[in-house]
CSV table of C-alpha atoms and ligand atoms in Angstrom, one decimal:
chain,number,residue,atom,x,y,z
A,1,MET,CA,0.0,0.0,0.0
A,2,ASP,CA,1.5,3.5,-0.9
A,3,ASN,CA,-0.4,6.7,-0.6
A,4,THR,CA,-2.0,6.5,-4.0
A,5,HIS,CA,-3.9,3.3,-3.4
A,6,ILE,CA,-5.4,1.2,-0.6
A,7,LYS,CA,-6.4,-2.4,-0.6
A,8,ILE,CA,-9.1,-3.7,1.7
A,9,GLN,CA,-10.3,-7.1,2.6
A,10,GLY,CA,-14.0,-6.5,3.3
A,11,GLY,CA,-16.7,-8.2,5.3
A,12,VAL,CA,-15.4,-7.2,8.7
A,13,PRO,CA,-17.4,-5.2,11.2
A,14,LEU,CA,-15.5,-2.1,12.2
A,15,ASN,CA,-15.5,-1.4,16.0
A,16,GLY,CA,-13.8,1.2,18.2
A,17,GLN,CA,-13.2,4.8,18.8
A,18,ILE,CA,-11.8,7.6,16.6
A,19,GLU,CA,-11.2,11.3,17.0
A,20,VAL,CA,-12.5,13.9,14.6
A,21,PHE,CA,-11.0,17.4,14.6
A,22,GLY,CA,-12.2,20.9,13.1
A,23,GLU,CA,-14.3,20.8,10.0
A,24,LYS,CA,-12.1,21.3,7.0
A,25,ASN,CA,-14.5,23.5,5.3
A,26,SER,CA,-14.6,25.8,8.4
A,27,VAL,CA,-10.8,25.7,9.4
A,28,ALA,CA,-9.7,27.0,6.0
A,29,LYS,CA,-12.3,29.8,5.8
A,30,ILE,CA,-11.6,31.0,9.4
A,31,MET,CA,-7.8,31.1,8.5
A,32,VAL,CA,-8.9,33.4,5.6
A,33,ALA,CA,-10.9,35.7,8.1
A,34,SER,CA,-7.7,36.4,10.0
A,35,LEU,CA,-6.5,38.4,7.1
A,36,LEU,CA,-9.1,40.9,7.7
A,37,SER,CA,-7.1,42.2,10.7
A,38,ASP,CA,-3.5,43.2,11.4
A,39,LYS,CA,-3.8,41.8,14.9
A,40,PRO,CA,-2.9,38.2,15.9
A,41,SER,CA,-5.4,35.4,15.8
A,42,ILE,CA,-5.5,31.9,17.4
A,43,LEU,CA,-7.4,29.0,15.8
A,44,ARG,CA,-7.8,25.9,17.8
A,45,ASN,CA,-8.8,22.4,16.9
A,46,ILE,CA,-7.4,22.6,13.4
A,47,CYS,CA,-7.5,19.6,11.1
A,48,HIS,CA,-4.3,18.6,9.2
A,49,VAL,CA,-5.6,18.3,5.7
A,50,VAL,CA,-4.6,19.8,2.4
A,51,ASP,CA,-6.6,23.0,2.6
A,52,THR,CA,-5.2,23.8,6.1
A,53,GLU,CA,-1.6,23.4,4.7
A,54,LEU,CA,-2.4,25.4,1.6
A,55,MET,CA,-4.0,28.2,3.5
A,56,THR,CA,-1.0,28.3,5.8
A,57,ASN,CA,1.2,28.7,2.6
A,58,VAL,CA,-1.1,31.3,1.2
A,59,ILE,CA,-1.1,33.4,4.5
A,60,ARG,CA,2.7,33.3,4.4
A,61,ALA,CA,2.7,34.2,0.7
A,62,VAL,CA,0.7,37.3,1.2
A,63,GLY,CA,3.1,38.5,4.0
A,64,GLY,CA,1.4,37.1,7.1
A,65,GLU,CA,2.8,34.7,9.7
A,66,ALA,CA,1.2,31.3,10.4
A,67,GLU,CA,2.6,28.8,12.8
A,68,GLU,CA,1.2,25.8,14.7
A,69,ILE,CA,2.3,26.9,18.1
A,70,GLU,CA,1.1,23.7,19.8
A,71,GLU,CA,-0.8,20.7,18.6
A,72,ARG,CA,-3.8,21.7,16.6
A,73,VAL,CA,-3.4,25.4,17.6
A,74,ILE,CA,-2.4,27.9,15.0
A,75,ARG,CA,-1.3,31.4,15.5
A,76,ILE,CA,-1.8,33.8,12.6
A,77,GLU,CA,-0.5,37.4,12.3
A,78,ASN,CA,-0.9,39.6,9.2
A,79,LYS,CA,0.6,43.0,10.0
A,80,ASP,CA,1.1,44.0,6.4
A,81,ILE,CA,-0.4,42.0,3.5
A,82,HIS,CA,0.0,42.1,-0.3
A,83,ASN,CA,-1.2,39.9,-3.1
A,84,MET,CA,0.6,36.7,-3.9
A,85,ASP,CA,3.6,36.7,-6.1
A,86,GLU,CA,3.4,34.9,-9.5
A,87,LYS,CA,5.2,31.8,-8.3
A,88,THR,CA,2.8,31.2,-5.3
A,89,LEU,CA,-0.1,32.0,-7.6
A,90,GLN,CA,1.0,29.2,-9.9
A,91,GLU,CA,1.6,26.8,-6.9
A,92,VAL,CA,-2.1,27.4,-5.7
A,93,VAL,CA,-3.8,27.2,-9.2
A,94,GLY,CA,-6.3,24.4,-9.2
A,95,LYS,CA,-5.6,23.1,-5.8
A,96,SER,CA,-8.6,24.3,-3.8
A,97,ARG,CA,-11.7,26.5,-3.9
A,98,VAL,CA,-10.9,28.4,-0.7
A,99,PRO,CA,-8.6,31.2,-2.3
A,100,ILE,CA,-11.7,32.7,-4.0
A,101,LEU,CA,-12.5,33.9,-0.4
A,102,LEU,CA,-9.3,36.1,-0.3
A,103,CYS,CA,-11.3,38.8,-2.3
A,104,GLY,CA,-12.9,40.5,0.7
A,105,PRO,CA,-9.7,40.7,2.9
A,106,LEU,CA,-7.2,41.6,0.1
A,107,LEU,CA,-9.5,44.3,-1.3
A,108,ALA,CA,-10.1,45.7,2.2
A,109,ARG,CA,-6.3,45.7,3.1
A,110,THR,CA,-4.7,46.4,-0.3
A,111,GLY,CA,-7.3,47.8,-2.7
A,112,GLU,CA,-6.8,44.8,-5.2
A,113,ALA,CA,-7.1,41.0,-5.1
A,114,ILE,CA,-5.6,38.4,-7.6
A,115,ILE,CA,-7.3,35.1,-7.2
A,116,PRO,CA,-5.7,32.1,-8.8
A,117,ALA,CA,-7.9,29.7,-11.0
A,118,LEU,CA,-9.8,27.4,-8.5
A,119,GLY,CA,-9.7,23.8,-7.8
A,120,GLY,CA,-11.9,21.4,-5.9
A,121,ASP,CA,-13.9,18.2,-6.6
A,122,ILE,CA,-15.3,17.7,-10.0
A,123,ILE,CA,-18.9,17.3,-9.0
A,124,GLY,CA,-20.5,19.9,-11.3
A,125,ASN,CA,-19.8,23.2,-13.0
A,126,ARG,CA,-19.0,25.1,-9.7
A,127,PRO,CA,-19.2,28.5,-11.2
A,128,VAL,CA,-18.4,31.6,-8.9
A,129,ASP,CA,-20.9,34.0,-10.6
A,130,LEU,CA,-22.8,34.6,-7.4
A,131,HIS,CA,-19.5,35.7,-5.6
A,132,LEU,CA,-18.6,38.1,-8.5
A,133,THR,CA,-22.0,39.5,-9.1
A,134,ALA,CA,-22.2,40.4,-5.3
A,135,LEU,CA,-18.7,41.9,-5.4
A,136,LYS,CA,-19.4,44.0,-8.5
A,137,LYS,CA,-22.6,45.3,-6.9
A,138,MET,CA,-20.4,46.3,-3.8
A,139,GLY,CA,-18.2,48.3,-6.1
A,140,ALA,CA,-15.3,46.0,-7.2
A,141,LYS,CA,-14.0,46.2,-10.8
A,142,ILE,CA,-13.5,42.6,-12.0
A,143,GLU,CA,-11.5,41.1,-14.8
A,144,GLU,CA,-11.6,37.4,-15.4
A,145,LYS,CA,-8.6,35.9,-17.3
A,146,ALA,CA,-7.6,32.3,-17.9
A,147,SER,CA,-5.0,32.6,-15.2
A,148,GLY,CA,-7.4,33.9,-12.5
A,149,ILE,CA,-9.7,36.7,-11.5
A,150,TYR,CA,-8.4,40.3,-11.0
A,151,LEU,CA,-10.3,42.6,-8.7
A,152,LYS,CA,-9.9,46.3,-7.7
A,153,ALA,CA,-11.7,48.5,-5.3
A,154,LYS,CA,-10.6,51.4,-3.1
A,155,LYS,CA,-13.5,50.7,-0.8
A,156,LEU,CA,-16.5,48.3,-1.1
A,157,HIS,CA,-19.9,49.6,-0.3
A,158,GLY,CA,-22.7,47.7,1.6
A,159,ARG,CA,-25.6,46.9,-0.6
A,160,PRO,CA,-28.9,44.8,-0.5
A,161,ILE,CA,-27.9,41.4,-2.0
A,162,ARG,CA,-30.2,38.6,-2.6
A,163,LEU,CA,-28.6,35.3,-3.6
A,164,ASP,CA,-30.4,33.3,-6.3
A,165,TYR,CA,-29.4,30.2,-4.4
A,166,PRO,CA,-28.1,29.9,-0.8
A,167,SER,CA,-24.6,29.2,-1.9
A,168,VAL,CA,-22.2,28.4,1.0
A,169,GLY,CA,-19.1,29.9,-0.7
A,170,ALA,CA,-20.9,33.1,-1.9
A,171,THR,CA,-22.4,33.6,1.6
A,172,GLU,CA,-18.9,33.3,3.0
A,173,GLN,CA,-17.5,35.7,0.4
A,174,ILE,CA,-20.2,38.4,1.0
A,175,LEU,CA,-19.9,38.1,4.8
A,176,MET,CA,-16.1,38.7,4.6
A,177,ALA,CA,-16.4,41.5,2.0
A,178,ALA,CA,-19.2,43.3,3.9
A,179,VAL,CA,-17.6,43.3,7.4
A,180,LEU,CA,-15.2,46.1,6.3
A,181,ALA,CA,-17.3,47.7,3.7
A,182,GLU,CA,-18.8,51.2,4.0
A,183,GLY,CA,-22.4,51.0,5.0
A,184,ILE,CA,-24.9,48.2,5.6
A,185,THR,CA,-25.2,45.0,3.5
A,186,GLN,CA,-28.5,43.1,3.8
A,187,LEU,CA,-27.7,39.6,2.6
A,188,SER,CA,-30.9,37.5,2.0
A,189,ASN,CA,-31.4,33.9,0.9
A,190,ALA,CA,-28.0,33.2,2.5
A,191,ALA,CA,-26.6,29.8,3.4
A,192,ILE,CA,-26.8,28.9,7.1
A,193,GLU,CA,-24.6,25.7,7.2
A,194,PRO,CA,-22.9,25.2,10.6
A,195,GLN,CA,-19.6,26.4,9.0
A,196,ILE,CA,-21.2,29.6,8.1
A,197,MET,CA,-22.5,30.2,11.7
A,198,ASP,CA,-18.9,29.3,12.9
A,199,LEU,CA,-17.5,32.0,10.6
A,200,VAL,CA,-20.1,34.5,11.8
A,201,VAL,CA,-19.2,33.8,15.4
A,202,THR,CA,-15.6,34.3,14.7
A,203,LEU,CA,-16.2,37.6,12.7
A,204,ARG,CA,-18.3,38.9,15.6
A,205,GLN,CA,-15.4,38.0,18.0
A,206,MET,CA,-13.3,40.1,15.8
A,207,GLY,CA,-15.6,43.2,16.2
A,208,ALA,CA,-17.9,42.7,13.2
A,209,ASP,CA,-21.4,44.0,13.3
A,210,ILE,CA,-23.6,41.1,12.0
A,211,ILE,CA,-27.1,40.4,12.9
A,212,PHE,CA,-28.8,37.2,11.9
A,213,GLU,CA,-32.6,37.5,11.0
A,214,PRO,CA,-35.2,35.0,10.2
A,215,GLU,CA,-35.4,33.7,6.6
A,216,ARG,CA,-31.8,33.3,5.9
A,217,THR,CA,-30.9,37.0,6.2
A,218,PHE,CA,-27.7,38.6,7.6
A,219,ILE,CA,-27.5,42.3,8.2
A,220,ILE,CA,-23.9,43.4,8.2
A,221,ASN,CA,-23.0,46.9,9.3
A,222,GLY,CA,-19.4,47.6,8.0
A,223,VAL,CA,-16.9,48.8,10.6
A,224,ASN,CA,-13.5,50.5,10.1
A,225,SER,CA,-11.2,47.8,11.5
A,226,LEU,CA,-11.3,44.4,13.1
A,227,SER,CA,-9.2,42.7,15.9
A,228,GLY,CA,-8.0,39.1,15.9
A,229,TYR,CA,-9.9,36.1,17.3
A,230,ASP,CA,-9.3,33.2,19.6
A,231,HIS,CA,-11.6,30.5,18.2
A,232,THR,CA,-12.1,26.8,18.4
A,233,ALA,CA,-13.4,25.2,15.1
A,234,ILE,CA,-16.4,23.2,15.1
A,235,PRO,CA,-15.9,19.3,14.6
A,236,ASP,CA,-16.3,18.0,11.1
A,237,ARG,CA,-19.9,16.9,10.8
A,238,LEU,CA,-19.1,15.5,7.2
A,239,GLU,CA,-16.3,13.1,8.4
A,240,ILE,CA,-18.5,12.2,11.5
A,241,ALA,CA,-21.4,11.0,9.2
A,242,SER,CA,-19.0,9.1,7.0
A,243,TRP,CA,-17.8,7.1,10.0
A,244,ALA,CA,-21.4,6.6,11.1
A,245,CYS,CA,-22.1,5.1,7.6
A,246,VAL,CA,-19.2,2.8,8.2
A,247,ALA,CA,-20.7,1.5,11.4
A,248,LEU,CA,-24.1,1.0,9.9
A,249,GLY,CA,-22.7,-0.6,6.6
A,250,THR,CA,-20.3,-3.1,8.3
A,251,ASN,CA,-22.6,-3.8,11.2
A,252,GLY,CA,-20.0,-2.5,13.7
A,253,LYS,CA,-20.1,0.2,16.4
A,254,ILE,CA,-18.1,3.3,16.2
A,255,SER,CA,-17.7,6.0,18.7
A,256,VAL,CA,-16.6,9.5,17.5
A,257,THR,CA,-15.1,12.0,20.0
A,258,ASP,CA,-16.5,15.5,19.9
A,259,ALA,CA,-19.4,14.5,17.4
A,260,ARG,CA,-22.2,16.9,17.9
A,261,ALA,CA,-25.8,15.9,17.1
A,262,GLU,CA,-27.0,19.6,16.7
A,263,HIS,CA,-24.9,19.8,13.5
A,264,MET,CA,-26.3,16.7,12.0
A,265,ARG,CA,-30.0,16.5,12.7
A,266,SER,CA,-31.2,15.7,9.2
A,267,PHE,CA,-28.4,13.1,8.8
A,268,LEU,CA,-29.4,11.3,12.1
A,269,ASP,CA,-33.1,11.2,11.0
A,270,LYS,CA,-32.2,9.4,7.7
A,271,PHE,CA,-29.6,7.4,9.6
A,272,GLU,CA,-32.3,6.2,12.1
A,273,ALA,CA,-34.8,5.7,9.2
A,274,ALA,CA,-32.3,3.3,7.5
A,275,GLY,CA,-31.9,1.3,10.7
A,276,GLY,CA,-29.0,3.2,12.3
A,277,ALA,CA,-28.8,3.8,16.0
A,278,PHE,CA,-26.8,6.2,18.0
A,279,THR,CA,-26.3,7.6,21.5
A,280,ILE,CA,-25.1,11.1,22.5
A,281,LYS,CA,-22.5,11.2,25.1
A,282,ASP,CA,-20.8,14.0,27.1
A,283,HIS,CA,-17.9,14.2,24.5
A,284,GLY,CA,-19.1,12.6,21.4
A,285,MET,CA,-21.4,10.1,19.9
A,286,GLU,CA,-21.6,6.3,19.1
A,287,PHE,CA,-23.2,4.8,16.1
A,288,TRP,CA,-24.1,1.3,15.1
A,289,ARG,CA,-26.8,-0.6,13.3
A,290,GLY,CA,-29.9,-0.8,15.5
A,291,GLU,CA,-32.1,-3.2,13.3
A,292,ASP,CA,-31.3,-6.6,11.8
A,293,VAL,CA,-31.8,-5.3,8.3
A,294,ILE,CA,-31.1,-2.0,6.6
A,295,THR,CA,-34.5,-0.2,5.6
A,296,PRO,CA,-34.9,1.4,2.2
A,297,THR,CA,-34.8,5.2,2.5
A,298,HIS,CA,-35.7,8.2,0.4
A,299,VAL,CA,-33.1,10.9,0.8
A,300,GLU,CA,-33.1,14.4,-0.8
A,301,THR,CA,-30.0,16.6,-0.5
A,302,ASP,CA,-30.4,20.2,0.3
A,303,VAL,CA,-28.8,23.2,1.8
A,304,SER,CA,-28.8,23.5,5.6
A,305,PRO,CA,-30.8,22.5,7.6
A,306,GLY,CA,-31.4,19.8,5.0
A,307,PHE,CA,-29.4,16.6,4.3
A,308,ALA,CA,-25.9,17.9,3.2
A,309,THR,CA,-24.7,16.8,-0.1
A,310,ASP,CA,-21.5,15.7,1.4
A,311,TRP,CA,-23.3,13.1,3.4
A,312,GLN,CA,-24.8,11.5,0.3
A,313,PRO,CA,-22.3,9.2,-1.2
A,314,PRO,CA,-21.3,7.2,1.8
A,315,PHE,CA,-25.0,7.0,2.9
A,316,ALA,CA,-26.1,5.8,-0.7
A,317,VAL,CA,-23.5,3.0,-0.6
A,318,VAL,CA,-25.1,1.7,2.6
A,319,LEU,CA,-28.5,1.8,0.9
A,320,THR,CA,-27.2,-0.9,-1.6
A,321,GLN,CA,-27.7,-3.3,1.3
A,322,ALA,CA,-31.2,-2.1,2.2
A,323,ASN,CA,-34.1,-4.5,1.9
A,324,GLY,CA,-35.9,-2.9,-1.2
A,325,GLN,CA,-35.7,0.3,-3.3
A,326,SER,CA,-34.1,3.5,-2.0
A,327,ILE,CA,-34.2,6.8,-3.8
A,328,VAL,CA,-31.5,9.5,-3.6
A,329,HIS,CA,-32.3,12.9,-5.1
A,330,GLU,CA,-29.3,15.2,-5.3
A,331,THR,CA,-30.3,18.8,-5.5
A,332,VAL,CA,-27.1,20.7,-4.7
A,333,TYR,CA,-24.6,19.5,-7.4
A,334,GLU,CA,-25.7,18.3,-10.9
A,335,SER,CA,-23.2,15.5,-11.2
A,336,ARG,CA,-22.6,14.0,-7.8
A,337,PHE,CA,-23.1,10.3,-8.9
A,338,GLY,CA,-19.8,9.9,-10.5
A,339,TYR,CA,-19.2,6.9,-8.1
A,340,VAL,CA,-22.1,4.9,-9.2
A,341,GLU,CA,-20.4,3.1,-12.1
A,342,ALA,CA,-17.7,1.8,-9.7
A,343,LEU,CA,-20.3,0.5,-7.2
A,344,ASN,CA,-22.3,-1.3,-10.0
A,345,LYS,CA,-19.0,-2.9,-11.0
A,346,MET,CA,-18.8,-4.2,-7.3
A,347,GLY,CA,-22.4,-5.7,-7.7
A,348,ALA,CA,-24.7,-2.8,-6.7
A,349,ASP,CA,-27.9,-2.2,-8.8
A,350,ILE,CA,-28.1,1.6,-9.1
A,351,THR,CA,-29.7,3.4,-12.0
A,352,LEU,CA,-29.6,7.1,-12.6
A,353,GLU,CA,-32.5,9.3,-13.7
A,354,LYS,CA,-32.7,12.8,-14.9
A,355,ARG,CA,-36.2,13.5,-13.4
A,356,CYS,CA,-36.6,14.7,-9.8
A,357,ARG,CA,-38.1,12.4,-7.2
A,358,GLY,CA,-39.7,14.4,-4.4
A,359,MET,CA,-39.5,18.1,-4.6
A,360,LEU,CA,-38.8,19.7,-8.1
A,361,CYS,CA,-35.2,21.0,-8.1
A,362,ARG,CA,-33.0,23.2,-10.4
A,363,PHE,CA,-31.8,20.1,-12.3
A,364,ASN,CA,-35.1,18.6,-13.3
A,365,ASP,CA,-34.7,16.7,-16.7
A,366,GLU,CA,-31.3,18.2,-17.4
A,367,TYR,CA,-28.9,16.1,-15.4
A,368,TYR,CA,-28.6,12.5,-14.0
A,369,HIS,CA,-29.3,13.7,-10.5
A,370,THR,CA,-31.6,10.9,-9.0
A,371,ALA,CA,-30.3,7.6,-8.1
A,372,ILE,CA,-32.6,4.5,-7.7
A,373,ILE,CA,-31.0,1.9,-5.6
A,374,ASN,CA,-32.3,-1.6,-5.5
A,375,GLY,CA,-31.2,-3.7,-2.6
A,376,PRO,CA,-29.9,-5.8,-1.1
A,377,THR,CA,-27.2,-6.6,-3.5
A,378,PRO,CA,-24.0,-8.4,-2.1
A,379,LEU,CA,-20.9,-6.4,-3.1
A,380,HIS,CA,-17.8,-8.1,-4.2
A,381,GLY,CA,-14.2,-6.7,-4.6
A,382,ALA,CA,-13.0,-4.8,-7.6
A,383,GLU,CA,-10.4,-2.3,-8.6
A,384,ILE,CA,-11.9,1.2,-8.5
A,385,GLU,CA,-10.5,4.7,-8.9
A,386,VAL,CA,-11.4,7.6,-6.6
A,387,PRO,CA,-13.0,10.6,-8.5
A,388,ASP,CA,-13.6,13.1,-5.5
A,389,ILE,CA,-13.3,13.2,-1.7
A,390,ARG,CA,-16.8,12.1,-0.7
A,391,ALA,CA,-17.1,9.5,-3.5
A,392,GLY,CA,-13.7,8.4,-2.4
A,393,PHE,CA,-15.0,7.7,1.0
A,394,SER,CA,-18.0,5.9,-0.4
A,395,TYR,CA,-15.6,3.4,-2.1
A,396,ILE,CA,-14.0,2.8,1.2
A,397,VAL,CA,-17.4,2.0,2.7
A,398,GLY,CA,-18.3,-0.2,-0.3
A,399,ALA,CA,-14.9,-2.0,0.1
A,400,LEU,CA,-15.4,-2.6,3.8
A,401,MET,CA,-18.9,-4.0,3.1
A,402,ALA,CA,-17.8,-6.2,0.2
A,403,GLN,CA,-16.7,-9.8,0.2
A,404,GLY,CA,-13.2,-10.2,-1.1
A,405,THR,CA,-10.5,-7.7,-1.9
A,406,THR,CA,-11.0,-4.2,-3.2
A,407,THR,CA,-8.2,-2.0,-4.5
A,408,VAL,CA,-9.2,1.7,-4.3
A,409,THR,CA,-6.7,3.8,-6.5
A,410,ASN,CA,-6.1,7.5,-6.5
A,411,SER,CA,-6.9,7.2,-2.7
A,412,GLN,CA,-4.6,10.1,-1.9
A,413,ILE,CA,-7.5,12.5,-2.8
A,414,LEU,CA,-9.1,11.3,0.5
A,415,ASN,CA,-6.3,13.2,2.3
A,416,ARG,CA,-8.1,16.4,1.4
A,417,GLY,CA,-11.0,15.7,3.6
A,418,TYR,CA,-10.0,12.8,6.0
A,419,GLU,CA,-7.1,13.2,8.2
A,420,LYS,CA,-5.1,10.0,8.8
A,421,PHE,CA,-8.0,7.8,7.3
A,422,THR,CA,-5.9,4.7,6.9
A,423,GLU,CA,-4.7,4.9,10.5
A,424,LYS,CA,-8.3,5.3,11.6
A,425,LEU,CA,-9.4,2.3,9.5
A,426,GLN,CA,-6.7,0.2,11.1
A,427,ASN,CA,-7.6,1.3,14.5
A,428,LEU,CA,-11.2,0.3,13.9
A,429,GLY,CA,-10.1,-3.1,12.7
A,430,ALA,CA,-10.2,-2.8,8.9
A,431,GLN,CA,-8.2,-5.5,7.1
A,432,LEU,CA,-5.8,-3.4,5.0
A,433,LEU,CA,-3.5,-5.5,2.8
B,1,UD1,C1,-19.1,24.2,0.0
B,1,UD1,C2,-18.3,23.0,0.6
B,1,UD1,C3,-18.6,21.7,-0.1
B,1,UD1,C4,-20.1,21.5,0.1
B,1,UD1,C5,-20.9,22.7,-0.4
B,1,UD1,C6,-22.4,22.6,-0.2
B,1,UD1,C7,-16.2,24.1,0.9
B,1,UD1,C8,-14.6,24.2,0.6
B,1,UD1,N1,-16.8,23.2,0.1
B,1,UD1,O1,-18.7,24.2,-1.4
B,1,UD1,O2,-17.9,20.6,0.6
B,1,UD1,O3,-20.6,20.3,-0.7
B,1,UD1,O4,-20.5,23.9,0.2
B,1,UD1,O5,-22.7,22.3,1.2
B,1,UD1,O6,-16.6,24.7,1.9
B,1,UD1,N2,-23.2,27.9,-7.3
B,1,UD1,C9,-23.4,28.8,-8.3
B,1,UD1,N3,-22.9,29.9,-8.4
B,1,UD1,C10,-22.0,30.4,-7.5
B,1,UD1,C11,-21.7,29.5,-6.3
B,1,UD1,C12,-22.3,28.2,-6.3
B,1,UD1,O7,-24.2,28.4,-9.3
B,1,UD1,O8,-21.3,31.5,-7.6
B,1,UD1,C13,-23.8,26.6,-7.2
B,1,UD1,C14,-22.8,25.5,-7.4
B,1,UD1,O9,-22.5,25.2,-8.7
B,1,UD1,C15,-23.6,24.3,-6.7
B,1,UD1,C16,-24.3,25.0,-5.5
B,1,UD1,O10,-24.5,26.3,-5.9
B,1,UD1,O11,-24.5,23.7,-7.5
B,1,UD1,C17,-23.7,24.9,-4.2
B,1,UD1,O12,-22.5,25.5,-4.2
B,1,UD1,P1,-21.9,26.2,-2.9
B,1,UD1,O13,-22.9,26.1,-1.8
B,1,UD1,O14,-21.3,27.5,-3.2
B,1,UD1,O15,-20.6,25.3,-2.5
B,1,UD1,P2,-19.1,25.5,-2.3
B,1,UD1,O16,-19.0,26.8,-1.4
B,1,UD1,O17,-18.5,25.5,-3.4
């Protein structure tokens, strides 16, 4: 086994306890928020994944200091900042989607922002039109080139902004642009994922004036300057759900320290509906299969507080073992079923449809965004290649549930979202060859 593939002998229940740290999508964004201030910030409970390392490098490349001063505690200080030089820009191109969020801090502190072409998982078009439309409305001049996005603004101005869709990234973008803008930004139809609320808590600690109103609305009154923060990132609810799926799928029992039910309500409802069981403890949660059989379940992904799209792939794999037909309707990304072919190769019976099942969504009739899963189908080992993070973990779940040996190639992608996942698998008793 090297870091590009993993070989699993399936059919063994996984049992034991694992630790989960700060949510990858929260840690990297809160690191970006530190750039809004020239005062020091402390971020605790960081995860060691690619985006954290990349943002550490980006902060250093724009003139800041970032250092892990003790285990999982990073200190950041950005006295004077500037844009990335050409070399760093080239190193960052295509690696992550987080750098798009540098717009607000770089514009506020330097009057211009150069954003490298973005990366991230190939699960749909993933445009940034909502980000750029909002920044333009706030007064930024924007030029899009093949190499990246170039923005200029002496000062951004608060405006009423209504998102056509409650995009997580666009909401983070507007929050970080509005906190130092002149005047009031009323952001409506905003995303309210736990990672957004974690960012808002941090920005408020820095001195930002943000009010949360009903109906997905934030009122942000721009201030002249912000101080630093001392913040502990929320645990990774996306990783926690993945391990819960492992417990359900392999008929094992897994405890996850620091897991918080309040961040995962809609996952837990579907987990229970499918036959999963859990207990909430003082410092975490424990997950296992509560019924003899897995029950077919209808899942629709949605923005928070709905069932998160990142929970979908590992949960769908478990449903291949349900006693009957399950339906998974993906409404957030248009092509999030790239993993189905590999699962069918392992013996699953999953067909994709273009039509919506349940509520009508933006993708009706245009994209294969509904999966019909007929179970139970015994899975057998195969050689399969990981296309993106969550699909990658779903292959791991499939491999753990299958009879025989599965070789998962391109498995290094999993390091983008799952810290030390092979070590965790081993600790839980997985048979890695
Ligand atoms: C973030 C998470 C990702 C998660 C997603 C939804 C990070 C690094 N990634 O991604 O793990 O799956 O939230 O919870 O935090 N859209 C547009 N125009 C835009 C922006 C988005 O059309 O300008 C569309 C996207 O194509 C997609 C949908 O909106 O179909 C959701 O995207 P968004 O919520 O912005 O996700 P990300 O912030 O990219």
